[in-house]
Coordinates of C-alpha atoms and ligand atoms in Angstrom, one line a residue:
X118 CA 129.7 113.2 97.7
X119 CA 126.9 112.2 95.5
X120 CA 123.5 113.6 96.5
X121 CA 122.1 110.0 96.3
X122 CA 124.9 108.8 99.3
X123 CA 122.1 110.6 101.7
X124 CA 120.8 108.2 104.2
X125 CA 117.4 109.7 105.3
X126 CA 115.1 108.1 108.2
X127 CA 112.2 107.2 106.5
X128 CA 110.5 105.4 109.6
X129 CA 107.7 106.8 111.3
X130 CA 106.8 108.4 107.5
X131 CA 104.2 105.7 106.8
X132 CA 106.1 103.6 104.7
X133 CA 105.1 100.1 103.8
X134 CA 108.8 99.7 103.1
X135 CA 110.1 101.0 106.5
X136 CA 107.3 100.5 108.6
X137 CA 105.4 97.7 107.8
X138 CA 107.8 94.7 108.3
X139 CA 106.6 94.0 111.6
X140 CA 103.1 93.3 109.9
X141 CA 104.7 91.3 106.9
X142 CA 107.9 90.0 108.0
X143 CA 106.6 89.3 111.7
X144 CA 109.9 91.6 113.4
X145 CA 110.8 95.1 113.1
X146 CA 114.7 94.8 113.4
X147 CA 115.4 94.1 109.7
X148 CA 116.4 95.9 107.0
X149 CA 113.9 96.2 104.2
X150 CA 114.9 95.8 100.9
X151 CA 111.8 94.6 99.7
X152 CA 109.0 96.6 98.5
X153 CA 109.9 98.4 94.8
X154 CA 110.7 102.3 95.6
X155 CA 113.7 104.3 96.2
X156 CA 115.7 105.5 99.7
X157 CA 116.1 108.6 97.6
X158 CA 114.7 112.1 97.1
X159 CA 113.2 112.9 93.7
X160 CA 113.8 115.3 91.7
X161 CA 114.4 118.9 93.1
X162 CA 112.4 120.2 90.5
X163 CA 109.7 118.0 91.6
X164 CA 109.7 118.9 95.5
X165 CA 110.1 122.4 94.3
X166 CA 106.7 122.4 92.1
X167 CA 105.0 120.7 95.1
X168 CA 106.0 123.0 97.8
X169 CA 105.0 125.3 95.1
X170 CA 101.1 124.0 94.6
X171 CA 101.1 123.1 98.6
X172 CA 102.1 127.2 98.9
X173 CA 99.1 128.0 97.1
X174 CA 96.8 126.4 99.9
X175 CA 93.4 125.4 98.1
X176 CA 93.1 121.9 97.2
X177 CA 89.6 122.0 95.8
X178 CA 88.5 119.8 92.9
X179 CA 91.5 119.6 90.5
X180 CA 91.5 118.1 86.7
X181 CA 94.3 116.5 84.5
X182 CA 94.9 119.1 82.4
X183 CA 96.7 119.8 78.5
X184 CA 99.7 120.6 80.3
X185 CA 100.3 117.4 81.6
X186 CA 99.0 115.2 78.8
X187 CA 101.6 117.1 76.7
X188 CA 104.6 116.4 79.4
X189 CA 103.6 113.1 79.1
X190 CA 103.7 113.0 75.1
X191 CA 107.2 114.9 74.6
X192 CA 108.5 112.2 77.6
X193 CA 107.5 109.3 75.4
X194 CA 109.0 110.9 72.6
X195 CA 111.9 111.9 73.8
X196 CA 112.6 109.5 76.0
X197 CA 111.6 106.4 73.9
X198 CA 111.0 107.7 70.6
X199 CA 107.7 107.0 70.7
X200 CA 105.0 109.9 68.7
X201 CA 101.5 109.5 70.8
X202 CA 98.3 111.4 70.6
X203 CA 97.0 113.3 74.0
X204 CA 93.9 112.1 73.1
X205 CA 95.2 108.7 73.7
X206 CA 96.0 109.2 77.5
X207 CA 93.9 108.1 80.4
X208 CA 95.2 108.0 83.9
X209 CA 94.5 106.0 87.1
X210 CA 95.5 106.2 90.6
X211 CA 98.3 103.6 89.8
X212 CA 99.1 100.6 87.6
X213 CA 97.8 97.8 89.4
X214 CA 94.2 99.5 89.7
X215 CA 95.0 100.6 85.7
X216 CA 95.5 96.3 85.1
X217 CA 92.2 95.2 87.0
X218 CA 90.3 98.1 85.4
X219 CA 91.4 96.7 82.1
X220 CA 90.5 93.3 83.0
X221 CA 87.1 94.3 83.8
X222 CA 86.8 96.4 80.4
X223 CA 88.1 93.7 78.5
X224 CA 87.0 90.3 79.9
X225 CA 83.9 88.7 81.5
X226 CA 84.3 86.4 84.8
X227 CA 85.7 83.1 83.5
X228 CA 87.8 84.4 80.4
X229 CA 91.4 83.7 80.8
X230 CA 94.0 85.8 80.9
X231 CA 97.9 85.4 80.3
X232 CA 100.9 85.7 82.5
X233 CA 104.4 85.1 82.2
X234 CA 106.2 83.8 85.2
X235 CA 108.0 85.0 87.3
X236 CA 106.2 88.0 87.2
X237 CA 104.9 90.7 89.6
X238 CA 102.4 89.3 92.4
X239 CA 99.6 91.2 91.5
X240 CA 99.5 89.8 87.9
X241 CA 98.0 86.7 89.3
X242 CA 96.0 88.2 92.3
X243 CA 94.2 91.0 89.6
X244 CA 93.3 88.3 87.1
X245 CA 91.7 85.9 90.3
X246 CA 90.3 88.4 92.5
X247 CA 88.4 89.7 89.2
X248 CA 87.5 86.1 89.0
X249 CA 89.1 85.3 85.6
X250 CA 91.1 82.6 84.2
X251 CA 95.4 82.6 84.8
X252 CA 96.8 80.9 82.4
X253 CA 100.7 80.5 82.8
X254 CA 103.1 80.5 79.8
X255 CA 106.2 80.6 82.5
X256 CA 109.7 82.1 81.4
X257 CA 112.6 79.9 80.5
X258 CA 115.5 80.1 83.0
X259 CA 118.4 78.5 81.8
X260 CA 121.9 79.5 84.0
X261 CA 121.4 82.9 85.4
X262 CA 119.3 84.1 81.9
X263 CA 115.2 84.5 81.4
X264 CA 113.9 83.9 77.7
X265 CA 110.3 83.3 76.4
X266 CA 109.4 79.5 75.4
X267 CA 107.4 80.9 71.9
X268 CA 105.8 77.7 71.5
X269 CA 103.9 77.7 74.6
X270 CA 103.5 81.2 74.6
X271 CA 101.7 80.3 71.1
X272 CA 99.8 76.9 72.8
X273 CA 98.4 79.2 75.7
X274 CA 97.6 81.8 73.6
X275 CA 95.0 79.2 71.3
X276 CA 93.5 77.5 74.5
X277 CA 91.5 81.2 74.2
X278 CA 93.2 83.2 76.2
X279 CA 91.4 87.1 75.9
X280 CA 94.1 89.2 77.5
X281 CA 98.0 89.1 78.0
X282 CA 100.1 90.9 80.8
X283 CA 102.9 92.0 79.6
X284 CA 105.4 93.0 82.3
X285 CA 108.5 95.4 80.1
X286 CA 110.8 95.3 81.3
X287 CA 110.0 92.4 83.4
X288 CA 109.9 92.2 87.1
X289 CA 111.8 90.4 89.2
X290 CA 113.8 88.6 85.8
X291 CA 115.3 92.4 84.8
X292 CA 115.1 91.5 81.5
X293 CA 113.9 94.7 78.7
X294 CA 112.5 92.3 76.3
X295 CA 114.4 93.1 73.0
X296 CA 112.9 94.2 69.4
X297 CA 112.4 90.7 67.9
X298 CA 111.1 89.1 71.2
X299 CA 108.5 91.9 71.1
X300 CA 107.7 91.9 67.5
X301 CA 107.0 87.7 68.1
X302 CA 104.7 88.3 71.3
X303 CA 103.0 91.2 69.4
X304 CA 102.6 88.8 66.2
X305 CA 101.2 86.4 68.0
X306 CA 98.7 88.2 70.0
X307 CA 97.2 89.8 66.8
X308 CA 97.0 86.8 65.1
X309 CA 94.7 85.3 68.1
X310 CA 93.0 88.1 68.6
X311 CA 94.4 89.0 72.0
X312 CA 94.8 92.2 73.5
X313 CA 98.0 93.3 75.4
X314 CA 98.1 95.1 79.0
X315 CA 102.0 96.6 78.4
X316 CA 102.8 97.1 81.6
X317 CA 105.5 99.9 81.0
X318 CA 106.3 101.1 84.8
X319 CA 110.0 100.6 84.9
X320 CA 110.8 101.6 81.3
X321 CA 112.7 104.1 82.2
X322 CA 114.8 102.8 84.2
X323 CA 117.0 100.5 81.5
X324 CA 121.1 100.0 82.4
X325 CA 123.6 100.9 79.5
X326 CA 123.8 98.7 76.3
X327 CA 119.5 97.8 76.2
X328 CA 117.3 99.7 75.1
X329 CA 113.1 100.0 76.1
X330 CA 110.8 100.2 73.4
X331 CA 107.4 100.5 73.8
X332 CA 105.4 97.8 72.4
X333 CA 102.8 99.9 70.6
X334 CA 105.3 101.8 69.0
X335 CA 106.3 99.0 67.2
X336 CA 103.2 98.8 64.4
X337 CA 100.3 100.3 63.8
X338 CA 98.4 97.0 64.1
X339 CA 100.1 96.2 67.3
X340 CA 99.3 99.7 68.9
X341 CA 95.4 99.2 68.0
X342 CA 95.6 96.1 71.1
X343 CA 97.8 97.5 73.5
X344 CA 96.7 99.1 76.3
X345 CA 100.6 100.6 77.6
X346 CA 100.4 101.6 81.3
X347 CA 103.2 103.9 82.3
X348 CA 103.7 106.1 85.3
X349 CA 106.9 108.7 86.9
X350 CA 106.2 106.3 90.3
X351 CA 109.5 103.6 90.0
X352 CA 111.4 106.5 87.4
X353 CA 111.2 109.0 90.2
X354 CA 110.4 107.2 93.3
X355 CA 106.7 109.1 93.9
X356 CA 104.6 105.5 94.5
X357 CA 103.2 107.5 97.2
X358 CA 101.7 110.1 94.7
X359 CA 99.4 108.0 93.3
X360 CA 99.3 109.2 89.8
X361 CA 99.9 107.0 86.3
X362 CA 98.9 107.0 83.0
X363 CA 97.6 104.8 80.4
X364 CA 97.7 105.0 76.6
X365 CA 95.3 103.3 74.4
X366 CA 95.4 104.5 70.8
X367 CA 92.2 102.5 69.8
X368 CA 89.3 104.1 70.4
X369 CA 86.8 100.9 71.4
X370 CA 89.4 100.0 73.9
X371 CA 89.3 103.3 75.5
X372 CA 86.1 103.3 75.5
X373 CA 85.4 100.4 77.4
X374 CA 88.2 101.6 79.7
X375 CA 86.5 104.9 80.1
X376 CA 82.6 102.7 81.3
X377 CA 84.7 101.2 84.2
X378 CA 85.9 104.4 85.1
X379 CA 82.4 106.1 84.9
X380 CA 81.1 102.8 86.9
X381 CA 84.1 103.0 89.3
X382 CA 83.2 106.9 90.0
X383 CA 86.6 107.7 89.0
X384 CA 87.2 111.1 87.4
X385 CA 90.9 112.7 88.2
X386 CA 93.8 111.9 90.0
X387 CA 95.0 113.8 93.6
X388 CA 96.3 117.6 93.0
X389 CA 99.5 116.3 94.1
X390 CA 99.9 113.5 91.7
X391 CA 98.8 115.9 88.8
X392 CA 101.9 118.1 89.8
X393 CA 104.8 115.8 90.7
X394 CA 104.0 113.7 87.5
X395 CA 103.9 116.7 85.4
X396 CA 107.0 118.5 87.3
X397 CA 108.7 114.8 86.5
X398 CA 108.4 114.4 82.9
X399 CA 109.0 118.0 81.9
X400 CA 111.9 118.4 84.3
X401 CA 113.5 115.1 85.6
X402 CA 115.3 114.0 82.6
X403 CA 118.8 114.8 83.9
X404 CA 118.1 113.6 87.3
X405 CA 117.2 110.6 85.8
X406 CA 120.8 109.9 83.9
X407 CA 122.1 110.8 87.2
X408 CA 120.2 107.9 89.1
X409 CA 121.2 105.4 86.1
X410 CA 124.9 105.9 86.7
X411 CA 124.7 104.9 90.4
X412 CA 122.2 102.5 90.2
X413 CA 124.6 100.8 87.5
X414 CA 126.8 100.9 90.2
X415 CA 125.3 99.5 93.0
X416 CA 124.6 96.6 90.6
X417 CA 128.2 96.3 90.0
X418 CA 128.9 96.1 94.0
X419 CA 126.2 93.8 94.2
X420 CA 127.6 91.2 91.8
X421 CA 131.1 91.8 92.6
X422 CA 130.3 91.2 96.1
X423 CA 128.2 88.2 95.5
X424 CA 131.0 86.8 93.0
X425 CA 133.5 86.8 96.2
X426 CA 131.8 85.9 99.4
X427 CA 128.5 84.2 98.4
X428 CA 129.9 81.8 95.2
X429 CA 126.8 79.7 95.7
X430 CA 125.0 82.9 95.0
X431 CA 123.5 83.2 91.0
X432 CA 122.8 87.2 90.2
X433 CA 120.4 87.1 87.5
X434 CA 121.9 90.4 85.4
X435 CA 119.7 93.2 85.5
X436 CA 119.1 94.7 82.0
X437 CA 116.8 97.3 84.1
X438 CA 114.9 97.7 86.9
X439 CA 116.6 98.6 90.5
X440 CA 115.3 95.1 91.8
X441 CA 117.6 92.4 91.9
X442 CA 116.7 88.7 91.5
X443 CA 118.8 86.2 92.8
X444 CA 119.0 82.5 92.0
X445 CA 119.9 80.6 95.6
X446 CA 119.1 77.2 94.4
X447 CA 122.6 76.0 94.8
X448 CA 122.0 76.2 98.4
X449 CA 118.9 73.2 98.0
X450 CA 117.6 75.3 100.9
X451 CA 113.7 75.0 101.1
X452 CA 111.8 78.5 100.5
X453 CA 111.6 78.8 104.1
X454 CA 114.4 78.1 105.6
X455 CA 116.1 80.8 102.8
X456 CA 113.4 83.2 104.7
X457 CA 114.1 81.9 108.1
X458 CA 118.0 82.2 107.5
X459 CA 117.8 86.2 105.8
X460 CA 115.4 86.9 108.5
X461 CA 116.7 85.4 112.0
X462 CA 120.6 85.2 110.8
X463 CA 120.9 87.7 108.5
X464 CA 117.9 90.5 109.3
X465 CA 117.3 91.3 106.0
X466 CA 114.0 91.4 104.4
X467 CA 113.7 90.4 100.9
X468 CA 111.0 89.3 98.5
X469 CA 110.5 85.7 98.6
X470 CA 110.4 84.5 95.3
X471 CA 107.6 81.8 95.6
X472 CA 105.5 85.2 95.5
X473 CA 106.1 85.8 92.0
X474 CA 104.3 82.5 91.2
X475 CA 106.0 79.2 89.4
X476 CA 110.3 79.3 88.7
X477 CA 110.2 81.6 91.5
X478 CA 111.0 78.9 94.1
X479 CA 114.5 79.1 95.8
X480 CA 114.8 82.6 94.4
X481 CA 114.4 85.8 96.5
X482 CA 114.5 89.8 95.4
X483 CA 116.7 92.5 96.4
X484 CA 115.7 96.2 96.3
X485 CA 119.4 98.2 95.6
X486 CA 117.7 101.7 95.1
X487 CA 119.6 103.1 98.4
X488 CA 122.4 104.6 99.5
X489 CA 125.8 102.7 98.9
X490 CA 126.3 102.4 103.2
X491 CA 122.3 100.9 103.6
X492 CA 123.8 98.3 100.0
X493 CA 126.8 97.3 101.8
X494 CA 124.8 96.8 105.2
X495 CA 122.6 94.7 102.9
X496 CA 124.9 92.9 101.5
X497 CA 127.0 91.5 104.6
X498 CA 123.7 91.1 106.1
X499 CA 122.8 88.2 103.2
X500 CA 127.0 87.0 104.0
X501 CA 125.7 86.8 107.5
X502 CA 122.8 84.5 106.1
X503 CA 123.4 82.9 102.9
X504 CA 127.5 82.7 103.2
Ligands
LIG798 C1 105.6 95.6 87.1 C2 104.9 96.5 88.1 N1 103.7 97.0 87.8 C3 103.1 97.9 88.7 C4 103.7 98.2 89.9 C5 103.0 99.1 90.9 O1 102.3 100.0 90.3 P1 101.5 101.1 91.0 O2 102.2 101.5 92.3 O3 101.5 102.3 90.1 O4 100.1 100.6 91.2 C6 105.0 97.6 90.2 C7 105.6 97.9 91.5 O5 106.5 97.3 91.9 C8 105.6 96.8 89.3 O6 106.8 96.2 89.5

């Protein structure tokens, strides 16, 4: 039996996945398969380094040190062929505070900011709450496939636009935008002077046949405007660690990254997240080919299964990423009555897709980063629902 087949009670642990769908969802008798992290136990290596630091007993003040800049450096290049400088690396509690500290490094209230939808919620919440501009170049869908309209992704990018958020790959489409898409966003952005957020979180996390490549790593003028924000949180299911990087090569940017930090108070990252991100990269490389394989395969079950009992069912296929978007339009149900139906027919919490901004309407996403049983349970619950 694989190791990953373990079903482990996470209620009662604090987690927003298990135990908040009362608060979101309005019920607690549902199956979440919403929020982005895994059912499963990292990496042994990982809990061993933490029971390890935890053994030790003082949690004073603790630093980032060499060590980890440097597991972070032969991950990149290992992993993704990508040669960075430890000088380039700062770190933040997490990506989404990483984003809206670069938005307030880089913009003033009022400047507009680019997104791609359907993308990750807090794309749009970061750029308003920081009162700045969203301006919306929105993904082409065209039967089950996600592509990027260049022309107005060229149109919003003159209307002054200061920053882009890149999503890569791209949550909730699963696409792992390919070399030439890449080298035309990156193009583009230089030539208007706008600077690039890479938001790099589920990089590793690519099925067979793709291939991530980090934008910056594509050209030197490209890497002095990127800003690539990476952490081991999706890769190795430690959200709750609190612990990311980001990597700026250009030293202007980082220093205007490093003011908000200073103005923020913010200095180092919790013992913990130090550890388990270090313990991570340096040791969780085979774990990670393991999770691959049956990830691949709980996609596989996932579209067979949809293919056979839910016809009217479109899987949009994954290229990466554990989450699963699925077109329901077919089904000219409104957005919530498709809520109302997964929730009161089928108990199944999903992600609505309305929250990931325009084209996400009669969509919703499925979290498959569990155990086969909890995937099947899923799946005849969206039968019970959608079917
Ligand atoms: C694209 C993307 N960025 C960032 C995050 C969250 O990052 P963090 O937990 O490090 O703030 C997620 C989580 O789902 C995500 O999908």
């Amino acid at each position: 039996m694989s190791k990953f087949e373990e079903i482990i009670n996470r209620k009662g642990s604090s987690s927003v996945k298990w135990d908040l769908t009362k608060t979101v969802f309005g019920r607690d008798d549902v199956l979440p398969m919403w929020v982005a992290d895994m059912d499963f136990l990292p990496p042994q290596n990982v809990l061993d380094a933490l029971q390890d630091r935890l053994k030790h007993g003082i949690f004073g003040y603790t630093f980032v040190g060499d060590d980890t800049a440097a597991s972070i450096k032969e991950w990149l290049q290992k992993r993704h062929g990508w040669e960075i400088e430890k000088t380039w690396l700062q770190y933040s509690p997490g990506v989404v505070p990483a984003i809206s500290t670069v938005i307030q490094a880089l913009t003033v209230p009022g400047d507009k900011v680019l997104v791609q939808s359907p993308v990750y919620t807090p794309f749009f919440s970061l750029v308003e709450d920081n009162d700045r501009e969203i301006v919306n170049a929105q993904l082409d869908y065209d039967d089950g496939s996600y592509s990027i309209d260049f022309s107005a992704f060229e149109e919003s990018l003159k209307s002054g636009v200061k920053l882009f958020l890149l999503c890569n790959p791209h949550n909730p489409s699963g696409r792992v935008w390919r070399k030439d898409e890449l080298m035309k966003i990156a193009e583009l952005c230089h030539r208007y002077n706008v600077v690039i957020v890479s938001d790099e979180i589920h990089s590793d996390l690519v099925y067979e046949t793709h291939t991530h490549i980090p934008l910056a790593s594509l050209h030197d003028s490209f890497r002095d405007i990127t800003i690539t924000c990476i952490a081991p949180s999706k890769t190795f299911n430690l959200a709750g660690l609190q612990a990311s990087a980001m990597i700026t090569p250009n030293p202007d940017l980082r220093e205007k990254i490093a003011a908000i930090h200073k103005k923020q108070g913010f200095f180092t990252l919790n013992t913990f997240g130090i550890v388990g991100m270090e313990a991570a990269y340096r040791f969780g490389g085979a774990w990670l080919e393991e999770i691959l394989t049956y990830l691949q395969e709980n996609v596989r079950v996932t579209k067979e299964f949809i293919g056979e009992h839910l016809p009217e069912l479109q899987l949009v296929d994954p290229e990466g990423t554990y989450l699963l978007w699925i077109d329901c339009t077919k089904m000219e149900l409104s957005d919530e009555e498709l809520k109302e139906r997964l929730l009161d027919k089928g108990k199944l919490a999903l992600e609505p897709g309305p929250k990931y901004g325009p084209g996400g309407e009669g969509f919703v996403r499925m979290n498959i980063a569990c155990p086969r049983e909890t995937l099947m349970d899923g799946l005849e619950r969206l039968r019970k629902a959608l079917g």
